[in-house]
Short mmCIF file of C-alpha atoms in Angstrom, two decimals:
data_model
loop_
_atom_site.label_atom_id
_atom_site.label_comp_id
_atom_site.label_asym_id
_atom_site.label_seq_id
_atom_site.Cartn_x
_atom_site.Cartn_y
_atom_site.Cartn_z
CA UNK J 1 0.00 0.00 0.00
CA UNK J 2 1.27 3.48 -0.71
CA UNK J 3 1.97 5.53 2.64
CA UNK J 4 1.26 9.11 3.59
CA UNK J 5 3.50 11.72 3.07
CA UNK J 6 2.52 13.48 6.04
CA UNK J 7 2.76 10.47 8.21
CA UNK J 8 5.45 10.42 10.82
CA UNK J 9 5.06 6.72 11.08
CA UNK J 10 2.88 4.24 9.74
CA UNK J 11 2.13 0.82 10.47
CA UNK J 12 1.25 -2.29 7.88
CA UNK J 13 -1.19 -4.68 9.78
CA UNK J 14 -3.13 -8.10 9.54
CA UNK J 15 -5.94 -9.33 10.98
CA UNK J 16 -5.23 -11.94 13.55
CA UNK J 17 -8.36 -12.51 15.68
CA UNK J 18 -11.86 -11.26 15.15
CA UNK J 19 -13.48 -13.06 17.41
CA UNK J 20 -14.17 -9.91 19.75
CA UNK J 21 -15.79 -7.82 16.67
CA UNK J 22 -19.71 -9.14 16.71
CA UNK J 23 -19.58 -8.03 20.65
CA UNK J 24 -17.36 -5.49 21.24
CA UNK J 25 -16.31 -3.70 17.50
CA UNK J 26 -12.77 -4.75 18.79
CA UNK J 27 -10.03 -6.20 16.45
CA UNK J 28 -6.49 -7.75 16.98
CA UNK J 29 -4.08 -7.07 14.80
CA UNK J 30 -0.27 -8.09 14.46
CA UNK J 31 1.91 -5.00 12.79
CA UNK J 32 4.21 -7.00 10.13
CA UNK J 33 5.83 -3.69 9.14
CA UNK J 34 6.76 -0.29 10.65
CA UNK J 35 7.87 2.17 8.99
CA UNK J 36 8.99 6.21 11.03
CA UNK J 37 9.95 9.39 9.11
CA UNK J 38 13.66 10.41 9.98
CA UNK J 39 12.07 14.26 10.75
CA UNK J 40 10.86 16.08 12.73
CA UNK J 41 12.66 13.95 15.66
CA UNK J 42 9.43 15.21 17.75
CA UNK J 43 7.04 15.79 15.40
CA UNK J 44 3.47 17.44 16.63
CA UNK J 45 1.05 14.94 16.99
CA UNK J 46 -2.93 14.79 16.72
CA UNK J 47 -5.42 12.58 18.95
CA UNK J 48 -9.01 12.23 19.03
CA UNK J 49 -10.76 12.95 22.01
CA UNK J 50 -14.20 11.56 20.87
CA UNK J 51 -17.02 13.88 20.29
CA UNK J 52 -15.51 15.57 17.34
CA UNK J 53 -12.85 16.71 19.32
CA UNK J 54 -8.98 16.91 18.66
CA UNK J 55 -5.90 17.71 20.53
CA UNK J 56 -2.84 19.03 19.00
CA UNK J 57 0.28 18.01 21.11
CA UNK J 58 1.94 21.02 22.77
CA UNK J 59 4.51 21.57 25.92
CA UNK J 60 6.36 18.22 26.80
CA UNK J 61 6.67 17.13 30.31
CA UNK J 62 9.26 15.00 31.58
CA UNK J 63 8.63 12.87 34.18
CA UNK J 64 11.42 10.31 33.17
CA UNK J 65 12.98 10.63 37.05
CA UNK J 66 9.77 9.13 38.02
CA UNK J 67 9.41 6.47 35.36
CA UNK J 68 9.77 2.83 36.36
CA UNK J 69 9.37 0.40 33.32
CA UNK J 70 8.20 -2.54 35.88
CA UNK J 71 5.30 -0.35 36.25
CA UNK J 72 4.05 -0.54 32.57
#
């Protein structure tokens, strides 16, 4: 498939389980390729917050002093 210029990354899927679709609309998928732009190095990012409402990624916060990857 072609990708998206304006991407920063994209991701090339399959279906692996559907089983979870008819009850809860939810899908598994395995990512067989994964592909990240080289620039920006932090590009600005957009996310959905439901309702017809976006976000636009703005002031980072570091809280890496407090991160623990056990905890994830």
């Amino acid at each position: 498939a072609p990708l998206i210029k304006e991407c920063y990354a994209n991701l090339e899927c399959k279906l692996v389980d559907s089983k979870l679709v008819a009850s809860y609309n939810f899908f598994i998928f395995e990512v067989v390729k994964a592909r990240a732009a080289t620039a920006p190095k932090v590009p600005r990012t957009m996310h959905y917050r439901g309702g017809g409402a976006f976000m636009v990624s703005g002031r980072e916060v570091s809280l890496r002093s407090m991160f623990r990857p056990e905890n994830l």
